[in-house]
Amino acid sequence: MDQSLDKLRHIFSRLNLLCAILGAALLFFIATIICFEVTVRAFGGSSRLWVIEVSEYALLFITFLGAPYLLEKNAHVVLDLLYASLSRKPRLIVQTLNAGIGFAVCGVLTVVGIQVVLDQFSTGTREVTVMRPLSWWITASLPLGMGLMSVQFLDQLVRSFRGEVL
Amino acid sequence: MAWYVTIAVILGPLFVLMGLGLPVAFAFLAVNLVGSYILMGGLSGVEQLVLNTIDSVSSFTLIPIALFMIMGEAMFRSGIAIDLMDTLDKWFGKLRGRLALMAVGGGVLFSTLTGNSMGSIALLGSSLTPEMEKRGYAKPMSLGPILGSSGLAIMIPPSSLAVVLGVIAEISIGKVLIGIIVPGLLMALLYIIYILGRCHLQPELAPPFDVPKVPFGEKVSATVINILPLAFVVFSVVGVIFLGLATPSEAAATGAFATLILAAARRRLTPKVFGDTMFSSANISVMVLLIVSGAVTFSQLLAFTGATYGMVDAVLALEISDSAIVFAMIMLVAFMGMFMGPLPIMLITLPIFVPIVLQFGFDPIWFAAMYLVAIETGATSPPFGAALFVMKAVAPIGTTMADIYRAAVPFIICDLLAILLLFFFPALVTYPVDLMFR
Amino acid sequence: NAVTLAPKPVYINKPFAQFVEEVNEKFAGEIEITWRGGPEVMPPFKQAEGVRNGAMGMTYTSPSYYQGLVPTSGTMNLSFKNYDEISATDYHERMTELHAEKDLILVGEIPATQLNFQIYMKDEVSGLEDLKGKRIRVFPTLLPLVQALGAEPIVLPMGEIFTALERGAIDGYMQGPLGQAEQFGGLVKTVIQPGVYRAGFPVLVNKDIWAEMSPDLQQRLTTFLRDDFAPRMDSIWAEDIAASRKAMEEAGFKFLELPADEAARYEKIAMDAAWDVTAANAGADIAAELRGMLDK
Ligand code: NA
Ligand code: NA
């Protein structure tokens, strides 16, 4: 039981890291294309209209690809006014509560996000932009990130029930 | 429901969740989720939340935040920032608070390139704070000046928020841009006075650097090696905008690249430094963007309830003199900034306020300048001013939210002082505008 | 619950505010519209989807904002006819069917024929030829036109137009006729006349809310908007436009009136370019059918 749990954890941990690296690569990619755009234009070349739009979509994927990794590392911004001063017992309770809320929120958003994606897929909705990509490609970033994050919160929940202080 | 009840009902759970240590982004998400379920027709409300969240992140105006993060991280990790401070120490080692003053200077400098204060915090926070801390600067003197001066981004042209203000309020963008320069410099001046004063009273906050008499030649050579090349970076950001080669958002990308090139030229850009720079700047961007998107959709929810409109009406219904009403409007904007983003505040209040200001016979440019200072103040105000969370994301590990709140407060007081000065001396705004547009 | 493309007090909402008032009075006890606000409540490009999924009951929006959902919606801009002339064709009936295919109820449009799009240039321009190679900021909808003119379309956030224009990163932009002098005074030298296209703002309703209304009520509301309210609104903008033009002239904007044949060519380029895109996105048949109703 413990072994297979560890194995599972390891797999998801790898997946999170992979997504985060992908996100970092995307960030470098948008810096590159915007720079390239400016340079070409400076030398009298014409403008590539897709640059701004691709950067916007990339930003979305950077965010949702990177978020699960940060959650795994407990690196998201926390308002630590009260939480840090708690002793072990109440801290465990609060931690369980937080993991539960996080799991519920991310879980619901995963499911509803998938619904929205399927709906946009079936109606063929497109973005109202220069490139007019199918919207579901864009929207899919959200359930992807939320799905991975609900797994992380679930793991936090499991750890909390076992009495581990994170 | 009265507007204050609605606000309490919505803000209360947000406070509790954040207080319990649920990460800020998820606290926003949780409240947004429940709120849109209740208010916007059950599951269809949640579907809309998904769409709104997507819309709020895929925004070109947020791109500079991520790109400035690359710039800041690259400066820090390649040691460019450290060299810069070493050189400053050689020149000004005996001046107390020199690094804090440099942060204000940096704020002014970088304010010439972005209209978004979060980009400024990203850059200055990630490049300066770790080293300031190492040199013994206490948090109020390392975090505070950066928080304070980052807001200058919207006060000195180009400023996208000032332009947005001009568009929404239908007043001259050109005049607004000229009108805010003096208020921006006034704020910087107040920050400097505060820093010098506080360093004088509490010298331990910003230790001097014991300079073992550095020869003049060494000072000059250090400057040539460590500071002059930075002109290349500054040009790649400010210069390209000035020459019309790039829009302000694009300039963040050229700046990021120039920093990487500079690091490479100094043989500091090892594959590890490059990888770490990209990985950590992506990570911090993720934290910030997730919070920003949560905050934006939260503001939409508040607007939907009508509570924010109720708040606006309540201020307008006060039975006080015309100029007192104007002052109350400005204070309301700063207050809303404590829990809402700048754009929604502007969309809600400006179309209502500006016609009233005109009707009272006041100068709309004067109002716009105070308004922007108030927006800026709100963004650094506890508990939920977005700039504070950005600072928390970039600050060295071990920095608590309370540290950040404490560091921010004196600068908020400076901002309020600036508003008062502008309120009683409108000429600070109107004189330069008249000079330019006669 | 209703949401609009712009914040409540903005001029473009003037007719909608009146619509809400008149409907709430005329249909008291049957329909009540609560206007929640504009983009501060729901992002403009997601408002039609919000009405479709039921998060919002009604929207007064720009037809081009939801072309991704209803590919023909943008055609509401593509005419030089006024409202009465369009209304005489089957255009609105046909559009209602096309909306219904995507589960959206098109109650009608609130027209503003006079609010067309104009090209504003930083430098002096003496004819359409001068636009070749110039960088012009556009909404995605106007992109085909600018391309067809041989200029280079640029897509920028609203907040960056001013700086980009001032610094020369763009040479011009396309916008409606109102509010320009106040915002861009001192930066614009030439406004190209005539403007192109027309404005009309669809009023969309959620299909479940619609289904709850009796067929008689549905009929009465539709008739009220299409035959009573809309015709009254079509020409309310003349005064504002004249005032705005005066302000622009005082701010040093020069109005370049294209000679008749050149103007005709310009209008044709505008229509052809936009319809080609509609045909590519929505299908050639439907584009031809709608164009038949909208062309003069
Ligand atoms: Na400040
Ligand atoms: Na600025």
PDB file of N, CA and C in Angstrom, chain B residues 196-258:
ATOM      1  N   LEU B 196      15.827  58.758   4.320  1.00  0.00           N
ATOM      2  CA  LEU B 196      16.949  59.443   4.984  1.00  0.00           C
ATOM      3  C   LEU B 196      16.615  59.686   6.457  1.00  0.00           C
ATOM      4  N   GLY B 197      15.370  60.106   6.703  1.00  0.00           N
ATOM      5  CA  GLY B 197      14.970  60.389   8.076  1.00  0.00           C
ATOM      6  C   GLY B 197      15.015  59.152   8.950  1.00  0.00           C
ATOM      7  N   ARG B 198      14.447  58.070   8.432  1.00  0.00           N
ATOM      8  CA  ARG B 198      14.383  56.852   9.232  1.00  0.00           C
ATOM      9  C   ARG B 198      15.780  56.277   9.457  1.00  0.00           C
ATOM     10  N   CYS B 199      16.637  56.352   8.430  1.00  0.00           N
ATOM     11  CA  CYS B 199      18.006  55.858   8.585  1.00  0.00           C
ATOM     12  C   CYS B 199      18.771  56.683   9.619  1.00  0.00           C
ATOM     13  N   HIS B 200      18.419  57.958   9.697  1.00  0.00           N
ATOM     14  CA  HIS B 200      19.062  58.819  10.664  1.00  0.00           C
ATOM     15  C   HIS B 200      18.632  58.422  12.082  1.00  0.00           C
ATOM     16  N   LEU B 201      17.347  58.138  12.234  1.00  0.00           N
ATOM     17  CA  LEU B 201      16.823  57.799  13.562  1.00  0.00           C
ATOM     18  C   LEU B 201      17.182  56.384  13.973  1.00  0.00           C
ATOM     19  N   GLN B 202      17.127  55.459  13.028  1.00  0.00           N
ATOM     20  CA  GLN B 202      17.417  54.054  13.348  1.00  0.00           C
ATOM     21  C   GLN B 202      18.525  53.548  12.431  1.00  0.00           C
ATOM     22  N   PRO B 203      19.766  53.930  12.710  1.00  0.00           N
ATOM     23  CA  PRO B 203      20.866  53.604  11.801  1.00  0.00           C
ATOM     24  C   PRO B 203      21.008  52.096  11.584  1.00  0.00           C
ATOM     25  N   GLU B 204      20.567  51.297  12.554  1.00  0.00           N
ATOM     26  CA  GLU B 204      20.784  49.855  12.439  1.00  0.00           C
ATOM     27  C   GLU B 204      19.983  49.233  11.291  1.00  0.00           C
ATOM     28  N   LEU B 205      18.984  49.957  10.770  1.00  0.00           N
ATOM     29  CA  LEU B 205      18.152  49.394   9.703  1.00  0.00           C
ATOM     30  C   LEU B 205      18.926  49.284   8.391  1.00  0.00           C
ATOM     31  N   ALA B 206      19.882  50.178   8.207  1.00  0.00           N
ATOM     32  CA  ALA B 206      20.605  50.192   6.940  1.00  0.00           C
ATOM     33  C   ALA B 206      22.079  50.458   7.212  1.00  0.00           C
ATOM     34  N   PRO B 207      22.828  49.407   7.517  1.00  0.00           N
ATOM     35  CA  PRO B 207      24.215  49.584   7.916  1.00  0.00           C
ATOM     36  C   PRO B 207      25.051  50.189   6.789  1.00  0.00           C
ATOM     37  N   PRO B 208      25.993  51.052   7.146  1.00  0.00           N
ATOM     38  CA  PRO B 208      26.891  51.584   6.126  1.00  0.00           C
ATOM     39  C   PRO B 208      27.915  50.520   5.765  1.00  0.00           C
ATOM     40  N   PHE B 209      28.605  50.750   4.729  1.00  0.00           N
ATOM     41  CA  PHE B 209      29.605  49.802   4.262  1.00  0.00           C
ATOM     42  C   PHE B 209      30.953  50.382   4.661  1.00  0.00           C
ATOM     43  N   ASP B 210      31.705  49.649   5.481  1.00  0.00           N
ATOM     44  CA  ASP B 210      32.957  50.211   5.948  1.00  0.00           C
ATOM     45  C   ASP B 210      33.976  50.184   4.836  1.00  0.00           C
ATOM     46  N   VAL B 211      34.147  51.327   4.224  1.00  0.00           N
ATOM     47  CA  VAL B 211      35.001  51.368   3.047  1.00  0.00           C
ATOM     48  C   VAL B 211      36.450  51.489   3.451  1.00  0.00           C
ATOM     49  N   PRO B 212      37.234  50.491   3.138  1.00  0.00           N
ATOM     50  CA  PRO B 212      38.660  50.652   3.331  1.00  0.00           C
ATOM     51  C   PRO B 212      39.178  51.477   2.170  1.00  0.00           C
ATOM     52  N   LYS B 213      39.037  52.762   2.288  1.00  0.00           N
ATOM     53  CA  LYS B 213      39.559  53.741   1.323  1.00  0.00           C
ATOM     54  C   LYS B 213      39.872  53.167  -0.054  1.00  0.00           C
ATOM     55  N   VAL B 214      38.917  53.199  -0.913  1.00  0.00           N
ATOM     56  CA  VAL B 214      39.126  52.664  -2.264  1.00  0.00           C
ATOM     57  C   VAL B 214      39.769  53.748  -3.129  1.00  0.00           C
ATOM     58  N   PRO B 215      40.855  53.412  -3.820  1.00  0.00           N
ATOM     59  CA  PRO B 215      41.479  54.414  -4.691  1.00  0.00           C
ATOM     60  C   PRO B 215      40.529  54.837  -5.801  1.00  0.00           C
ATOM     61  N   PHE B 216      40.675  56.082  -6.209  1.00  0.00           N
ATOM     62  CA  PHE B 216      39.779  56.660  -7.204  1.00  0.00           C
ATOM     63  C   PHE B 216      39.769  55.846  -8.495  1.00  0.00           C
ATOM     64  N   GLY B 217      40.970  55.435  -8.902  1.00  0.00           N
ATOM     65  CA  GLY B 217      41.067  54.675 -10.142  1.00  0.00           C
ATOM     66  C   GLY B 217      40.226  53.403 -10.092  1.00  0.00           C
ATOM     67  N   GLU B 218      40.240  52.752  -8.943  1.00  0.00           N
ATOM     68  CA  GLU B 218      39.480  51.513  -8.819  1.00  0.00           C
ATOM     69  C   GLU B 218      37.977  51.791  -8.905  1.00  0.00           C
ATOM     70  N   LYS B 219      37.589  52.919  -8.275  1.00  0.00           N
ATOM     71  CA  LYS B 219      36.182  53.292  -8.347  1.00  0.00           C
ATOM     72  C   LYS B 219      35.757  53.464  -9.801  1.00  0.00           C
ATOM     73  N   VAL B 220      36.615  54.180 -10.542  1.00  0.00           N
ATOM     74  CA  VAL B 220      36.261  54.451 -11.934  1.00  0.00           C
ATOM     75  C   VAL B 220      36.221  53.161 -12.738  1.00  0.00           C
ATOM     76  N   SER B 221      37.230  52.305 -12.533  1.00  0.00           N
ATOM     77  CA  SER B 221      37.247  51.087 -13.342  1.00  0.00           C
ATOM     78  C   SER B 221      36.068  50.190 -12.983  1.00  0.00           C
ATOM     79  N   ALA B 222      35.720  50.158 -11.690  1.00  0.00           N
ATOM     80  CA  ALA B 222      34.557  49.357 -11.300  1.00  0.00           C
ATOM     81  C   ALA B 222      33.305  49.896 -11.971  1.00  0.00           C
ATOM     82  N   THR B 223      33.223  51.212 -12.051  1.00  0.00           N
ATOM     83  CA  THR B 223      32.054  51.810 -12.690  1.00  0.00           C
ATOM     84  C   THR B 223      31.990  51.435 -14.160  1.00  0.00           C
ATOM     85  N   VAL B 224      33.155  51.536 -14.816  1.00  0.00           N
ATOM     86  CA  VAL B 224      33.183  51.225 -16.243  1.00  0.00           C
ATOM     87  C   VAL B 224      32.776  49.770 -16.479  1.00  0.00           C
ATOM     88  N   ILE B 225      33.286  48.878 -15.613  1.00  0.00           N
ATOM     89  CA  ILE B 225      33.004  47.460 -15.834  1.00  0.00           C
ATOM     90  C   ILE B 225      31.586  47.090 -15.416  1.00  0.00           C
ATOM     91  N   ASN B 226      31.154  47.629 -14.284  1.00  0.00           N
ATOM     92  CA  ASN B 226      29.908  47.121 -13.705  1.00  0.00           C
ATOM     93  C   ASN B 226      28.674  47.956 -13.985  1.00  0.00           C
ATOM     94  N   ILE B 227      28.864  49.228 -14.222  1.00  0.00           N
ATOM     95  CA  ILE B 227      27.671  50.062 -14.373  1.00  0.00           C
ATOM     96  C   ILE B 227      27.419  50.477 -15.819  1.00  0.00           C
ATOM     97  N   LEU B 228      28.477  50.856 -16.525  1.00  0.00           N
ATOM     98  CA  LEU B 228      28.263  51.299 -17.905  1.00  0.00           C
ATOM     99  C   LEU B 228      27.537  50.282 -18.779  1.00  0.00           C
ATOM    100  N   PRO B 229      27.920  48.984 -18.677  1.00  0.00           N
ATOM    101  CA  PRO B 229      27.212  48.019 -19.537  1.00  0.00           C
ATOM    102  C   PRO B 229      25.710  47.973 -19.258  1.00  0.00           C
ATOM    103  N   LEU B 230      25.338  48.383 -18.023  1.00  0.00           N
ATOM    104  CA  LEU B 230      23.907  48.388 -17.724  1.00  0.00           C
ATOM    105  C   LEU B 230      23.162  49.391 -18.604  1.00  0.00           C
ATOM    106  N   ALA B 231      23.903  50.373 -19.116  1.00  0.00           N
ATOM    107  CA  ALA B 231      23.272  51.332 -20.018  1.00  0.00           C
ATOM    108  C   ALA B 231      22.668  50.599 -21.221  1.00  0.00           C
ATOM    109  N   PHE B 232      23.332  49.541 -21.626  1.00  0.00           N
ATOM    110  CA  PHE B 232      22.828  48.716 -22.732  1.00  0.00           C
ATOM    111  C   PHE B 232      21.461  48.130 -22.367  1.00  0.00           C
ATOM    112  N   VAL B 233      21.356  47.645 -21.141  1.00  0.00           N
ATOM    113  CA  VAL B 233      20.085  47.068 -20.690  1.00  0.00           C
ATOM    114  C   VAL B 233      19.014  48.153 -20.617  1.00  0.00           C
ATOM    115  N   VAL B 234      19.392  49.282 -20.030  1.00  0.00           N
ATOM    116  CA  VAL B 234      18.421  50.367 -19.900  1.00  0.00           C
ATOM    117  C   VAL B 234      17.958  50.829 -21.280  1.00  0.00           C
ATOM    118  N   PHE B 235      18.929  50.939 -22.212  1.00  0.00           N
ATOM    119  CA  PHE B 235      18.552  51.341 -23.562  1.00  0.00           C
ATOM    120  C   PHE B 235      17.578  50.341 -24.171  1.00  0.00           C
ATOM    121  N   SER B 236      17.856  49.057 -23.946  1.00  0.00           N
ATOM    122  CA  SER B 236      17.024  48.040 -24.582  1.00  0.00           C
ATOM    123  C   SER B 236      15.600  48.067 -24.046  1.00  0.00           C
ATOM    124  N   VAL B 237      15.390  48.778 -22.942  1.00  0.00           N
ATOM    125  CA  VAL B 237      14.029  48.900 -22.439  1.00  0.00           C
ATOM    126  C   VAL B 237      13.480  50.298 -22.716  1.00  0.00           C
ATOM    127  N   VAL B 238      14.140  51.310 -22.167  1.00  0.00           N
ATOM    128  CA  VAL B 238      13.635  52.684 -22.320  1.00  0.00           C
ATOM    129  C   VAL B 238      13.866  53.181 -23.738  1.00  0.00           C
ATOM    130  N   GLY B 239      15.065  52.939 -24.243  1.00  0.00           N
ATOM    131  CA  GLY B 239      15.442  53.466 -25.549  1.00  0.00           C
ATOM    132  C   GLY B 239      14.537  52.981 -26.663  1.00  0.00           C
ATOM    133  N   VAL B 240      14.230  51.706 -26.645  1.00  0.00           N
ATOM    134  CA  VAL B 240      13.428  51.178 -27.759  1.00  0.00           C
ATOM    135  C   VAL B 240      12.023  51.763 -27.763  1.00  0.00           C
ATOM    136  N   ILE B 241      11.497  52.073 -26.576  1.00  0.00           N
ATOM    137  CA  ILE B 241      10.179  52.719 -26.539  1.00  0.00           C
ATOM    138  C   ILE B 241      10.317  54.129 -27.081  1.00  0.00           C
ATOM    139  N   PHE B 242      11.360  54.814 -26.605  1.00  0.00           N
ATOM    140  CA  PHE B 242      11.538  56.211 -26.969  1.00  0.00           C
ATOM    141  C   PHE B 242      11.717  56.362 -28.476  1.00  0.00           C
ATOM    142  N   LEU B 243      12.442  55.435 -29.074  1.00  0.00           N
ATOM    143  CA  LEU B 243      12.688  55.515 -30.516  1.00  0.00           C
ATOM    144  C   LEU B 243      11.532  54.957 -31.345  1.00  0.00           C
ATOM    145  N   GLY B 244      10.498  54.496 -30.661  1.00  0.00           N
ATOM    146  CA  GLY B 244       9.356  53.974 -31.396  1.00  0.00           C
ATOM    147  C   GLY B 244       9.609  52.603 -32.004  1.00  0.00           C
ATOM    148  N   LEU B 245      10.618  51.894 -31.478  1.00  0.00           N
ATOM    149  CA  LEU B 245      10.906  50.566 -32.026  1.00  0.00           C
ATOM    150  C   LEU B 245      10.021  49.502 -31.404  1.00  0.00           C
ATOM    151  N   ALA B 246       9.569  49.756 -30.192  1.00  0.00           N
ATOM    152  CA  ALA B 246       8.775  48.742 -29.523  1.00  0.00           C
ATOM    153  C   ALA B 246       7.688  49.401 -28.679  1.00  0.00           C
ATOM    154  N   THR B 247       6.588  48.684 -28.473  1.00  0.00           N
ATOM    155  CA  THR B 247       5.563  49.163 -27.552  1.00  0.00           C
ATOM    156  C   THR B 247       6.035  48.833 -26.129  1.00  0.00           C
ATOM    157  N   PRO B 248       5.453  49.465 -25.124  1.00  0.00           N
ATOM    158  CA  PRO B 248       5.918  49.223 -23.757  1.00  0.00           C
ATOM    159  C   PRO B 248       5.940  47.734 -23.365  1.00  0.00           C
ATOM    160  N   SER B 249       4.960  46.973 -23.772  1.00  0.00           N
ATOM    161  CA  SER B 249       4.971  45.551 -23.403  1.00  0.00           C
ATOM    162  C   SER B 249       6.120  44.815 -24.081  1.00  0.00           C
ATOM    163  N   GLU B 250       6.354  45.170 -25.322  1.00  0.00           N
ATOM    164  CA  GLU B 250       7.434  44.492 -26.052  1.00  0.00           C
ATOM    165  C   GLU B 250       8.787  44.814 -25.446  1.00  0.00           C
ATOM    166  N   ALA B 251       8.917  46.038 -24.905  1.00  0.00           N
ATOM    167  CA  ALA B 251      10.199  46.459 -24.358  1.00  0.00           C
ATOM    168  C   ALA B 251      10.652  45.555 -23.219  1.00  0.00           C
ATOM    169  N   ALA B 252       9.699  44.959 -22.527  1.00  0.00           N
ATOM    170  CA  ALA B 252      10.075  44.045 -21.451  1.00  0.00           C
ATOM    171  C   ALA B 252      10.836  42.846 -22.017  1.00  0.00           C
ATOM    172  N   ALA B 253      10.447  42.422 -23.211  1.00  0.00           N
ATOM    173  CA  ALA B 253      11.124  41.277 -23.833  1.00  0.00           C
ATOM    174  C   ALA B 253      12.528  41.651 -24.286  1.00  0.00           C
ATOM    175  N   THR B 254      12.673  42.818 -24.904  1.00  0.00           N
ATOM    176  CA  THR B 254      14.012  43.208 -25.341  1.00  0.00           C
ATOM    177  C   THR B 254      14.910  43.402 -24.124  1.00  0.00           C
ATOM    178  N   GLY B 255      14.345  43.913 -23.039  1.00  0.00           N
ATOM    179  CA  GLY B 255      15.117  44.085 -21.807  1.00  0.00           C
ATOM    180  C   GLY B 255      15.583  42.750 -21.259  1.00  0.00           C
ATOM    181  N   ALA B 256      14.682  41.769 -21.247  1.00  0.00           N
ATOM    182  CA  ALA B 256      15.039  40.449 -20.736  1.00  0.00           C
ATOM    183  C   ALA B 256      16.180  39.869 -21.563  1.00  0.00           C
ATOM    184  N   PHE B 257      16.074  40.016 -22.874  1.00  0.00           N
ATOM    185  CA  PHE B 257      17.109  39.468 -23.736  1.00  0.00           C
ATOM    186  C   PHE B 257      18.432  40.195 -23.554  1.00  0.00           C
ATOM    187  N   ALA B 258      18.347  41.529 -23.452  1.00  0.00           N
ATOM    188  CA  ALA B 258      19.578  42.300 -23.282  1.00  0.00           C
ATOM    189  C   ALA B 258      20.303  41.865 -22.009  1.00  0.00           C
TER     190      ALA B 258
END
